[in-house]
Coordinates of C-alpha atoms in Angstrom, one line a residue:
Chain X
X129 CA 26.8 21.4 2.4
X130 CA 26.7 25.0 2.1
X131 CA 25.9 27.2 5.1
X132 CA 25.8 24.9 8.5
X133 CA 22.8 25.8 10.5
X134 CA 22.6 23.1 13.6
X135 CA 24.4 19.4 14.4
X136 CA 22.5 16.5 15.6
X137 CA 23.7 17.2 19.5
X138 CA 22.4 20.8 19.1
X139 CA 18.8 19.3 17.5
X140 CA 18.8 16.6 20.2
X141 CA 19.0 19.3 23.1
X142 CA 16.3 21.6 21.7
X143 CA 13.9 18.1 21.4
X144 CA 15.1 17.4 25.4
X145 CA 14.3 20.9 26.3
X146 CA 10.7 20.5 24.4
X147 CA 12.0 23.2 22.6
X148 CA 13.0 21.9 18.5
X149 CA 11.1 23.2 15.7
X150 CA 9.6 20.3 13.9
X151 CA 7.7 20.1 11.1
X152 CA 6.1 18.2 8.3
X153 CA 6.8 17.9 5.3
X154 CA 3.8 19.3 3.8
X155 CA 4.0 22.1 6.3
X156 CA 7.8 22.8 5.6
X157 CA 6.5 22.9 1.6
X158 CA 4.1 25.7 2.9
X159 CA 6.7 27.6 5.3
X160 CA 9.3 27.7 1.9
X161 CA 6.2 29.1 -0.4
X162 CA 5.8 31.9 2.9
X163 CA 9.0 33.0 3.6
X164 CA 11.7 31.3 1.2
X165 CA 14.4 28.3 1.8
X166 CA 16.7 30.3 3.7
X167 CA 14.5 31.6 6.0
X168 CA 12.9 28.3 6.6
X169 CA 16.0 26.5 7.5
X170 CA 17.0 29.1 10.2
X171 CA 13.7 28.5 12.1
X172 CA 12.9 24.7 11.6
X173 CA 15.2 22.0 13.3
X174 CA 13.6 18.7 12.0
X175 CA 11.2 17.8 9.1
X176 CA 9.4 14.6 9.0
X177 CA 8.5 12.5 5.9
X178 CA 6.8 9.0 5.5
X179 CA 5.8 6.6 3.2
X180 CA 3.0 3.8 3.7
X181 CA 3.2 1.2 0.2
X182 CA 3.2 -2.3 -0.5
X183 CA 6.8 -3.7 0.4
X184 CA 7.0 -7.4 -0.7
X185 CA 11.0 -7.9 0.6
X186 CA 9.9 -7.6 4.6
X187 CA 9.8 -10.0 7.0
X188 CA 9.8 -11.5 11.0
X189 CA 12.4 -12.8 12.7
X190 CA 10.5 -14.6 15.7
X191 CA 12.3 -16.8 18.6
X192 CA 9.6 -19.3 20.2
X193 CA 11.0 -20.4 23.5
X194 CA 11.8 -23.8 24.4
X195 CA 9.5 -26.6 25.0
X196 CA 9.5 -29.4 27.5
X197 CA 11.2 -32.1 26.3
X198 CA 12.8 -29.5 23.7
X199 CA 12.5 -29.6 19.8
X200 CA 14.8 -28.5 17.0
X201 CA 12.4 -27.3 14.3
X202 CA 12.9 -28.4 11.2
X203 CA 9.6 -27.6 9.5
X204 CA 7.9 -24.7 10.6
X205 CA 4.3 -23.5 9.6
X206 CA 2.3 -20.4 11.2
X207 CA -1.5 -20.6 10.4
X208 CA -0.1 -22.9 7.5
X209 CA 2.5 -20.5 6.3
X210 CA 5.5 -21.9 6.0
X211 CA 8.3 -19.8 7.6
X212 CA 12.3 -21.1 7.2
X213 CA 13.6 -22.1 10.6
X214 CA 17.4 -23.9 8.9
X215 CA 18.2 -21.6 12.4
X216 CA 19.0 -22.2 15.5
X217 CA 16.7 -24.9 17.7
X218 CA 13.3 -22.2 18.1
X219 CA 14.3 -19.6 15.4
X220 CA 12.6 -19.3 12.4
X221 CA 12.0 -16.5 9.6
X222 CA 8.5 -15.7 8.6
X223 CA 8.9 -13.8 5.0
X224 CA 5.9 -11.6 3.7
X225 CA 5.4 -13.0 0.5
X226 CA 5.1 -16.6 1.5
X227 CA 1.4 -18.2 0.9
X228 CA -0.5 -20.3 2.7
X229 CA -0.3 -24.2 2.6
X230 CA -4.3 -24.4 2.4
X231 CA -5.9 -20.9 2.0
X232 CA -3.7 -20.1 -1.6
X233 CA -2.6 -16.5 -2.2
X234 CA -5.8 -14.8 0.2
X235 CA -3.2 -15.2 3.8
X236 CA 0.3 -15.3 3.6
X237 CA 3.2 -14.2 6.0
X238 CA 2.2 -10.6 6.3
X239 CA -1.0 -11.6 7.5
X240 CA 0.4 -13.6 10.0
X241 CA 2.8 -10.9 10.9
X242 CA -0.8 -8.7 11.0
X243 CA -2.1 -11.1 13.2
X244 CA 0.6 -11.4 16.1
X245 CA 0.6 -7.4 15.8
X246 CA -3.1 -7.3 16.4
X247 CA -2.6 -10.0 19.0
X248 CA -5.0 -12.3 17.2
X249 CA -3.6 -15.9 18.2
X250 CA -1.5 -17.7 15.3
X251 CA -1.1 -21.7 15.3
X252 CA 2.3 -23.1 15.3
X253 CA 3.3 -26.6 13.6
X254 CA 6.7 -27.5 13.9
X255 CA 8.3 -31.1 13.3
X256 CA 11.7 -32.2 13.7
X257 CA 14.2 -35.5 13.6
X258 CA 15.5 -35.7 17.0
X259 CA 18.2 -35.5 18.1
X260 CA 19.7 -36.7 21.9
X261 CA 20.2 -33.3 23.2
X262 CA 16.5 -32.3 21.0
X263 CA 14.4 -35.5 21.4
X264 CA 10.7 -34.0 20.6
X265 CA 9.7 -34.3 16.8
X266 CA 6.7 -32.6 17.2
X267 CA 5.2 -29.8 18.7
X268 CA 1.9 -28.1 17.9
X269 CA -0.6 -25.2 19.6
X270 CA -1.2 -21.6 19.6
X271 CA 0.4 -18.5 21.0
X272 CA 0.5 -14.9 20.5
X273 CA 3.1 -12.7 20.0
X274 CA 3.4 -11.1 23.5
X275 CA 4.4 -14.7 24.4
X276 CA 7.4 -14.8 22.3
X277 CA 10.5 -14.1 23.5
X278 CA 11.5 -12.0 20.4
X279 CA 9.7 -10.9 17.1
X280 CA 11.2 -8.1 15.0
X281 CA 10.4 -7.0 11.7
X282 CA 14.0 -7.5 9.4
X283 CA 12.8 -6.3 5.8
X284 CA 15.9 -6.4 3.5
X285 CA 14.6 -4.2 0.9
X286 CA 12.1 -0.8 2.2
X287 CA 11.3 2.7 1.5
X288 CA 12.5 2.8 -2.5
X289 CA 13.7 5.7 -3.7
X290 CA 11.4 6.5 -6.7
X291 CA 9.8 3.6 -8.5
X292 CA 8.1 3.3 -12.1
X293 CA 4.7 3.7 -13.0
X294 CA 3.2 1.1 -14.6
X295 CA 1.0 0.5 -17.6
X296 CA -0.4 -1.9 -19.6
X297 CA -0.3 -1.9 -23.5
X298 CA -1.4 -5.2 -24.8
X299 CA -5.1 -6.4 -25.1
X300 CA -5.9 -8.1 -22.0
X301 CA -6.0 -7.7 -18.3
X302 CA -2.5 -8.0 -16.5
X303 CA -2.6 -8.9 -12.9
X304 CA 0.4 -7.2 -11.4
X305 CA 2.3 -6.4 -8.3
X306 CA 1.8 -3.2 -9.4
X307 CA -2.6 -3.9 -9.2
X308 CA -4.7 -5.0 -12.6
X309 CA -3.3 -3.1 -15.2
X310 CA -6.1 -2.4 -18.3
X311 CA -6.0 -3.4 -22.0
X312 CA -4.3 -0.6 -24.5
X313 CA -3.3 1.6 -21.5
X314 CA -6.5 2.0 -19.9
X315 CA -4.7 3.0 -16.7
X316 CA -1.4 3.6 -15.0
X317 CA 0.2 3.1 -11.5
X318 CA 2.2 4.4 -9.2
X319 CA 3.7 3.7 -5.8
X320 CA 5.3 6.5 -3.6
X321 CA 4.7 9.3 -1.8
X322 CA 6.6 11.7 -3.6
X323 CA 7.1 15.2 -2.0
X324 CA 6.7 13.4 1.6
X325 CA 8.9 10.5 0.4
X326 CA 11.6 9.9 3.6
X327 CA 14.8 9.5 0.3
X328 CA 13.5 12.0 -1.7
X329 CA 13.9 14.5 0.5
X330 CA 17.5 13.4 1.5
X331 CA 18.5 12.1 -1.8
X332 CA 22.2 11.3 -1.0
X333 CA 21.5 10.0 1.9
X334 CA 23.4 12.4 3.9
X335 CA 21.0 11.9 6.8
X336 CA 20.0 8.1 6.7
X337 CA 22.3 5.8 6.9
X338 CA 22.9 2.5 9.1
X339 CA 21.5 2.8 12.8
X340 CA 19.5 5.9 11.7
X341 CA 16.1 6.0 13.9
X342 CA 13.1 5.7 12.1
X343 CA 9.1 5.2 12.6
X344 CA 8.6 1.9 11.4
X345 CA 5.0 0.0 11.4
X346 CA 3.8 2.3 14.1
X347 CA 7.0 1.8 16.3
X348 CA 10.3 2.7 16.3
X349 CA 13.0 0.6 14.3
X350 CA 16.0 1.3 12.3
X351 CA 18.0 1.3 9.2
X352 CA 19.8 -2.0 9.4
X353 CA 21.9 -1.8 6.3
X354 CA 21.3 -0.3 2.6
X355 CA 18.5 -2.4 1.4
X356 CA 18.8 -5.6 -1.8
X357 CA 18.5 -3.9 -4.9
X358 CA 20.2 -0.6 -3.6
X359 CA 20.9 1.0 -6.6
X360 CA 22.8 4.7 -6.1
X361 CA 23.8 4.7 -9.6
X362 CA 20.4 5.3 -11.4
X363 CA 21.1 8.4 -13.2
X364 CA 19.7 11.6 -11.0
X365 CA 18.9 15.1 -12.0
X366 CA 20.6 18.3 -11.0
X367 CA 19.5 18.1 -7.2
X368 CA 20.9 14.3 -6.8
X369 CA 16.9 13.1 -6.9
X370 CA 16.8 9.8 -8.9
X371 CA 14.6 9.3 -11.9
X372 CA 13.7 6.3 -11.1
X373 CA 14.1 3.4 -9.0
X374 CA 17.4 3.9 -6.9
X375 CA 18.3 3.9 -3.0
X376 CA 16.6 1.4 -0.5
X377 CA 17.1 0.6 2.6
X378 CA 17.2 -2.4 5.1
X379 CA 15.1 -2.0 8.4
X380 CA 14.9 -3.7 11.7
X381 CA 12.6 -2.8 14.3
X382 CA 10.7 -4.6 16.9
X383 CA 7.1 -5.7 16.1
X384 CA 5.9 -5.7 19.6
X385 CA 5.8 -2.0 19.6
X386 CA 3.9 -2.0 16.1
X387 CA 0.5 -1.3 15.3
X388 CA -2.3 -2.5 12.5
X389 CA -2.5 1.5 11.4
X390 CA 0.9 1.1 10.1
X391 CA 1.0 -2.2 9.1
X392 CA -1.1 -4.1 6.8
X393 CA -1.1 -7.2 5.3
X394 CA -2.3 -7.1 1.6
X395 CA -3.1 -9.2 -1.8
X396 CA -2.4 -8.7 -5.1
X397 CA -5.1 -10.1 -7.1
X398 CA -3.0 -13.6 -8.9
X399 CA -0.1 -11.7 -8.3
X400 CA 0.1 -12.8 -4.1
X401 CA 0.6 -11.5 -1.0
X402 CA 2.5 -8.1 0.3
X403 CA 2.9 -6.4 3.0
X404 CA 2.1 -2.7 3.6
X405 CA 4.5 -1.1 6.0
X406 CA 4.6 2.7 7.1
X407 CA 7.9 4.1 7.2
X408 CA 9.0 7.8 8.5
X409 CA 12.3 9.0 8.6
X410 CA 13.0 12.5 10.6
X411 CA 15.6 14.5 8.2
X412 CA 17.5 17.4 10.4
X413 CA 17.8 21.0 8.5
X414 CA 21.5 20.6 9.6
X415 CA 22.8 23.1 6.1
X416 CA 21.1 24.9 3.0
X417 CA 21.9 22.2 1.0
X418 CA 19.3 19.6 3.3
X419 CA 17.1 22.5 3.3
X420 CA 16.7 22.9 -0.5
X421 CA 16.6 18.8 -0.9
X422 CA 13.2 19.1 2.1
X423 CA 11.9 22.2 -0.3
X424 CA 11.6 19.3 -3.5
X425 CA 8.3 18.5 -4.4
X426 CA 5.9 16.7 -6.7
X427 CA 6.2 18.8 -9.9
X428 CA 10.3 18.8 -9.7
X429 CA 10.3 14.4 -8.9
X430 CA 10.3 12.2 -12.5
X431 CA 9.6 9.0 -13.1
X432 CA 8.9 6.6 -16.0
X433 CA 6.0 5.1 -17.0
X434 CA 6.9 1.3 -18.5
X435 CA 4.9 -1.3 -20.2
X436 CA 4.5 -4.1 -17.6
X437 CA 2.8 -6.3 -20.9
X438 CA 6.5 -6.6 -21.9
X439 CA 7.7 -9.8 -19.6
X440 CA 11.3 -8.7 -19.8
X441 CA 13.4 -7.1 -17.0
X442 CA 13.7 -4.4 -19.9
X443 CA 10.6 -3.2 -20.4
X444 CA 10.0 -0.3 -22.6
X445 CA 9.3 3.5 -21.1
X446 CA 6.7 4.7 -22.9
X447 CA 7.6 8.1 -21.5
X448 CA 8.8 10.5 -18.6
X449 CA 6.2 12.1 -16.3
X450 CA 6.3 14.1 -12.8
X451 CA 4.4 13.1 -9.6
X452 CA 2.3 16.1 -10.2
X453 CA 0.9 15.4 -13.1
X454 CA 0.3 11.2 -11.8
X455 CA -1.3 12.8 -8.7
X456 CA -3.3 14.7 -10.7
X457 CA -5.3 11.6 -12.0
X458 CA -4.7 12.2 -15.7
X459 CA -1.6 11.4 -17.5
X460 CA -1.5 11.5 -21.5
X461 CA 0.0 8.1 -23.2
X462 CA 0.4 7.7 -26.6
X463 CA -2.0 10.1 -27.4
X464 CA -4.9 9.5 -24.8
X465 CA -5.7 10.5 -21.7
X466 CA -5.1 7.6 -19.3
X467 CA -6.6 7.6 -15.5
X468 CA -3.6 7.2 -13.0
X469 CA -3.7 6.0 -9.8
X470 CA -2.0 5.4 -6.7
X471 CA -0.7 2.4 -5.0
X472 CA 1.0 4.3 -1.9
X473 CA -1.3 5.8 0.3
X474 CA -0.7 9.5 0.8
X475 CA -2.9 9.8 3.2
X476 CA -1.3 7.1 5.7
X477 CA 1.9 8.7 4.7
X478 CA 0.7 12.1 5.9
X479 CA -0.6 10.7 9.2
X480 CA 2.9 9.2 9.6
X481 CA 4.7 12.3 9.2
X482 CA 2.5 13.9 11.4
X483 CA 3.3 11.2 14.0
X484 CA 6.9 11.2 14.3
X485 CA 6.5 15.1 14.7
X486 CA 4.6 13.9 17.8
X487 CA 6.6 12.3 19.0
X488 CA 9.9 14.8 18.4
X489 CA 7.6 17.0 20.1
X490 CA 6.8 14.9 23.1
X491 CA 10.6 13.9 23.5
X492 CA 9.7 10.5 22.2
X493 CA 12.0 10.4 19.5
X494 CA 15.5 11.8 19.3
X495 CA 17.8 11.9 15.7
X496 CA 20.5 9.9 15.4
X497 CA 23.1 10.4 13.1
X498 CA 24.3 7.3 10.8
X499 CA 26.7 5.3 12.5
X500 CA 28.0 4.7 8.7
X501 CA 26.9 6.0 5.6
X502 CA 24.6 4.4 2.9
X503 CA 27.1 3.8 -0.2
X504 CA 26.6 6.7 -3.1
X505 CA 27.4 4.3 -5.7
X506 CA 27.3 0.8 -7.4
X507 CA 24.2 -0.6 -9.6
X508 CA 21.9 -3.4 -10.0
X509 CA 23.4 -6.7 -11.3
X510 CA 21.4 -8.7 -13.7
X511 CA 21.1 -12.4 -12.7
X512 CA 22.1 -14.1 -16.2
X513 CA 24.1 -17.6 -16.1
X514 CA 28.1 -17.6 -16.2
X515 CA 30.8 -19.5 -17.9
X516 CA 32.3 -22.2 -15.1
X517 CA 35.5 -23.4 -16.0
Chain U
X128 CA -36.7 12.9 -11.8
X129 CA -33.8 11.4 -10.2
X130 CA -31.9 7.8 -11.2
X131 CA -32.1 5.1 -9.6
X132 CA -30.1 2.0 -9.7
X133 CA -32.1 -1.2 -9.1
X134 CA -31.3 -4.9 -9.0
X135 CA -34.5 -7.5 -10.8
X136 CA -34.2 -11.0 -9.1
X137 CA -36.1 -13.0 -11.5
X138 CA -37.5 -16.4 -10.3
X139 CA -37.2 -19.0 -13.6
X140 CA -40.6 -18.8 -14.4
X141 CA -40.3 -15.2 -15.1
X142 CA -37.6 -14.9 -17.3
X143 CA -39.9 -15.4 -20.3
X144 CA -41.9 -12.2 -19.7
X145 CA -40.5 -9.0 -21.3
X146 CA -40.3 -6.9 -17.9
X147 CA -37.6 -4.7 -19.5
X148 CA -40.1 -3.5 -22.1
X149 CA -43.3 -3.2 -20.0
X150 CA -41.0 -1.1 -17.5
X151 CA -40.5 1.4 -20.4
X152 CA -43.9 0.9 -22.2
X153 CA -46.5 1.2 -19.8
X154 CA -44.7 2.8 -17.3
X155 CA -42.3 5.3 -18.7
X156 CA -39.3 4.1 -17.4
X157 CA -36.3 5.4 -18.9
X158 CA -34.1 2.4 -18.3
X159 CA -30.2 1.7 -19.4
X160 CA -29.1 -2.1 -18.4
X161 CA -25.7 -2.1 -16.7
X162 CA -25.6 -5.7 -16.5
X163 CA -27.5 -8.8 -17.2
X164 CA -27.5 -12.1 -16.1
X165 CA -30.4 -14.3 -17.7
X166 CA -30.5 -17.6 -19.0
X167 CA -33.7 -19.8 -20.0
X168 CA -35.5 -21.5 -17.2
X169 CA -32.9 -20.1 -14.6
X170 CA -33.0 -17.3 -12.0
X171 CA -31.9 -14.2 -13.5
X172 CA -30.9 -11.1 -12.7
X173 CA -30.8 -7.7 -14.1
X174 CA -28.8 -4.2 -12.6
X175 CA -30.2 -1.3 -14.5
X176 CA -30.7 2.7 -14.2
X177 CA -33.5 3.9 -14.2
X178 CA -34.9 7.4 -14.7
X179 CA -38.7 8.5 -13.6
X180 CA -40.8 10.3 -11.7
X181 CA -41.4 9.6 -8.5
X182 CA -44.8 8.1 -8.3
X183 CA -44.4 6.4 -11.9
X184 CA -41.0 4.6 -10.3
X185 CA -43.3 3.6 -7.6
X186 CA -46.2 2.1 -9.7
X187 CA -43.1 0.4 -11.5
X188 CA -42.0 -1.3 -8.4
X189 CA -45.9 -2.4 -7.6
X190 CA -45.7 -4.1 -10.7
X191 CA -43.0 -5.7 -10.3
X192 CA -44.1 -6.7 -6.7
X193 CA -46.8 -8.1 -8.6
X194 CA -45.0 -10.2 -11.1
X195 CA -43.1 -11.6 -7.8
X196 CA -39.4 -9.9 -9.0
X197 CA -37.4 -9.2 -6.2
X198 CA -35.7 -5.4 -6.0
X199 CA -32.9 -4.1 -4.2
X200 CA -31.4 -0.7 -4.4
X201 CA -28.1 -0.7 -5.7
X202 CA -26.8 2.1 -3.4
X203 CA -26.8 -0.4 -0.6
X204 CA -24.9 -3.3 -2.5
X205 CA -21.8 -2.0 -2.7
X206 CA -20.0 -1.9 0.7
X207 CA -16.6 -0.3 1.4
X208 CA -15.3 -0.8 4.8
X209 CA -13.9 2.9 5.3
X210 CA -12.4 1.8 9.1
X211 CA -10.4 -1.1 7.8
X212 CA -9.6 1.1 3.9
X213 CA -6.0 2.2 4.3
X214 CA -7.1 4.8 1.5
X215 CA -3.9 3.6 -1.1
X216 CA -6.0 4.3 -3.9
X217 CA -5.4 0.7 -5.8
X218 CA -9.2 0.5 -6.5
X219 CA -9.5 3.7 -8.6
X220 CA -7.1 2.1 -11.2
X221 CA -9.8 0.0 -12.3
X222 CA -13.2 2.2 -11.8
X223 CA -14.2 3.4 -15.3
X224 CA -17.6 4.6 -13.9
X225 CA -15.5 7.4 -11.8
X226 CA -17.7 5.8 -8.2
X227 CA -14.3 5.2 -6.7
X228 CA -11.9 8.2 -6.5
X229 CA -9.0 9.5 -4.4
X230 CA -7.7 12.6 -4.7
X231 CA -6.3 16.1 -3.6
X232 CA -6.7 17.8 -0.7
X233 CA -7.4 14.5 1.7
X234 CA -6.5 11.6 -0.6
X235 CA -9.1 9.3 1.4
X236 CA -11.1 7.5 -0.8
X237 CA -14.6 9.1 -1.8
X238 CA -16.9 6.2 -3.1
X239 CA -19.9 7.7 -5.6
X240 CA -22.6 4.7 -5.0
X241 CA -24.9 6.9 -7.7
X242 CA -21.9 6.2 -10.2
X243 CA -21.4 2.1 -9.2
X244 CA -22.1 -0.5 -12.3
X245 CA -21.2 -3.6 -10.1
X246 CA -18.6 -4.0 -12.4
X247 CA -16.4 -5.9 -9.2
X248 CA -13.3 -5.1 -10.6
X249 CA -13.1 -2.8 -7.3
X250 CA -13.4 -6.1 -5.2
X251 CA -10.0 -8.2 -6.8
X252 CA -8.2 -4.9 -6.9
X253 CA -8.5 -4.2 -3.1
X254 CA -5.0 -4.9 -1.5
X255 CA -6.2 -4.9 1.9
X256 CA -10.2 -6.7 1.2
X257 CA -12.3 -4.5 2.7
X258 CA -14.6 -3.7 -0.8
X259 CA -17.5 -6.2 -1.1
X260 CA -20.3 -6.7 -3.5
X261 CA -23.9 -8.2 -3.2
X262 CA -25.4 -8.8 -7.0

């Protein structure tokens, strides 16, 4: 931890009396160029970071009320999205990723989670078998999500830490989850924010952990669990940041308090439907070593570049490069010089940084410290089929 | 001189004239064809730069008033709908012509129209749908 500069109670009594020192991460970059690490962790209490990407694993819990006669749903559909409702009577799940019955990969459950946000109205279908204490087996109309009783986002897996870049080296077109992706390498892609990234800039998660507060879709959620997929154990360089994908995290928040700016329903051309969601997580300068984590950026942050023509889970690395040089727009790959772009937009993430420092500011928002800690190792099982006796 | 993307609408009856060549012949139209869509007895349509002087583009276009060939600009074909553009940056994967580009300091995405070859790659690649093309 090195030298101990503030605790959460201390941080939490300078945002009551309107009194903290918050800033970006960009800015807190800038301040470290200016006067040095040291000095920058003395004066600043909180640094904000943010991410706004394409998360596939999210999802809505939503609870519908009770009709008169009541129904058990069985069979749920919203707009003709199918959402899982083997739940409680008027539970049901409504899962990102899931496509439409009738409109095909274009609308899927994040635009219907989109939709109740912007408080467009969303049709519900719902059949069931009856029972005595559940007669009605049908029930169908429209509603919006002020009138439901609860709706909160519950996305298992959010807010990787690191993630590859992909390329493309065979001779056609690849429609990914990481966008089209060229013949012979014509481009590469990429998918965080790097330097404003919430895990990079606490890369052993000594600050986010279950219950931690966070800015999620435009409101305020938190971290639920470790995300599916967590995976401490990819190999790290000397500061603890991963070199590729590694940490994730689980987060709950309630989607009444969420906004379109922050969270976006998207498609991947024959690949299908995602869900942008805008993430920002406030990191306290409680030590030096936090404060040299929050100094990381783009130049000192690696990642791979693999060949997504390879349908393996293995694909090949064609090599190593920093986020500088993919935010640059030019990486060279086996011997060219390929175009990169981005997939994550640093420009939402910036706005989202600059939001929770708002709201710090405006005594909106106050840290909490993790009610239990994210685990610091384990790794990814493979699914491949086992001997039964 | 200045370029100028144009889009020929060619009725059927039409497509057996050599526009292309008159444009450059008697006009002296420097023209590069970005795309071409022309089949016998069918409604074509043709998406070219071209490169003139002022008054010889607009004796061009006379003519080709004339020969009743519908033009549009290209410049206004090419729509990206910068309120609802979350500016990720998806769609510059797969501009070659360099018209789409995001980039340091304000990563918000800068469209070029002068660089646009109605490729529509831009349009399949948009997560969010908010790129649309007329051609």
């Amino acid at each position: 931890m090195g030298e101990r500069y503030r605790t959460y109670q201390e941080v939490n009594e300078r945002i009551r009396e309107r009194k903290a020192v918050v800033l970006t991460a960009e800015e807190y970059l800038s301040l470290v160029d200016e006067k040095g690490v040291s000095a920058a962790a003395e004066r600043v209490d909180v640094v904000t970071t943010g991410t706004f990407a394409p998360m596939c694993s999210s999802g809505a819990f939503v609870n519908f009320g009770h009709s008169d006669p009541p129904i058990k749903m069985t069979r749920v559909s919203l707009n003709d999205v199918p959402a899982y409702a083997g739940l409680a009577a008027v539970d049901a799940y409504i899962g990102a990723t899931e496509v439409s019955e009738s409109r095909g990969l274009e609308y899927g459950g994040a635009h219907v989670i989109e939709d109740l946000v912007a408080r467009r109205p969303v049709h519900l279908k719902a059949t069931a078998y009856g029972t005595d204490c559940y007669p009605r087996r049908e029930f169908e109309g429209d509603l919006y999500l002020d009138d439901l009783n609860q709706a909160f986002l519950f996305n298992p897996r959010n807010c990787y830490q690191n993630y590859a870049a992909a390329t493309n080296s065979s001779n056609r077109t690849i429609y990914t989850y990481m966008g089209i992706l060229l013949p012979r390498c014509g481009n590469v892609t990429y998918s965080t924010s790097g330097q404003l990234s919430p895990l990079f800039k606490d890369p052993l998660y000594r600050t986010v952990g279950i219950g931690t507060r966070v800015f999620l879709g435009g409101g305020q959620g938190y971290v639920a669990w470790e995300g599916t997929q967590h995976n401490p154990g990819q190999a790290r360089d000397d500061a603890g940041v991963p070199l590729g994908p590694s940490g994730t995290l689980s987060l709950i928040g309630d989607l009444k308090g969420m906004n379109t700016g922050f969270l976006r329903a998207c498609v991947f051309e024959a690949y299908g439907v995602s869900l942008f969601v805008g993430i920002g997580v406030a990191v306290p300068v409680l030590d030096s070593d936090l404060a040299s984590s929050l100094a990381i950026r783009d130049h000192q942050i690696f990642t791979s570049v693999f060949d997504y023509s390879v349908p393996s889970r293995s694909r090949p690395a064609l090599r190593r490069v920093s986020y500088a040089e993919l935010r640059s727009g030019r990486v060279e790959l086996e011997g060219k010089t390929v175009r990169t772009a981005p997939l994550s937009s640093y420009h939402k993430a910036r706005q989202i940084t600059g939001a929770l420092k708002d709201w710090i500011l405006q005594g909106r928002f106050f840290l909490s410290e993790p009610v239990a800690n994210l685990p610091l190792e384990g790794t990814v099982k493979a699914l491949d089929p086992k001997e039964v006796s | 001189m200045s370029k100028t993307r144009i889009i020929l609408d060619f009725q059927a009856d039409s497509t057996e004239k050599p526009i292309t060549c008159q444009l450059v012949r008697d006009y002296g139209l420097s023209v590069n064809i970005l795309r071409a869509k022309i089949e016998p007895d069918q409604a074509g349509r043709l998406l070219m730069e071209v490169e003139a002087p002022r008054d010889a583009l607009e004796k061009a276009l006379d003519f080709l008033a004339e020969e009743g060939i519908g033009v549009r600009f290209m410049e206004k074909e090419l729509r990206v709908d910068k309120e609802a553009c979350v500016n990720c940056g998806a769609c510059t994967a797969v501009c070659g012509s360099g018209a789409l580009v995001i980039g340091a300091p304000e990563w918000e995405l800068v469209f070029n129209a002068e660089r646009c070859v109605a490729c529509e790659l831009c349009v399949e690649a948009c997560p969010v749908r908010v790129i649309s093309v007329n051609f």
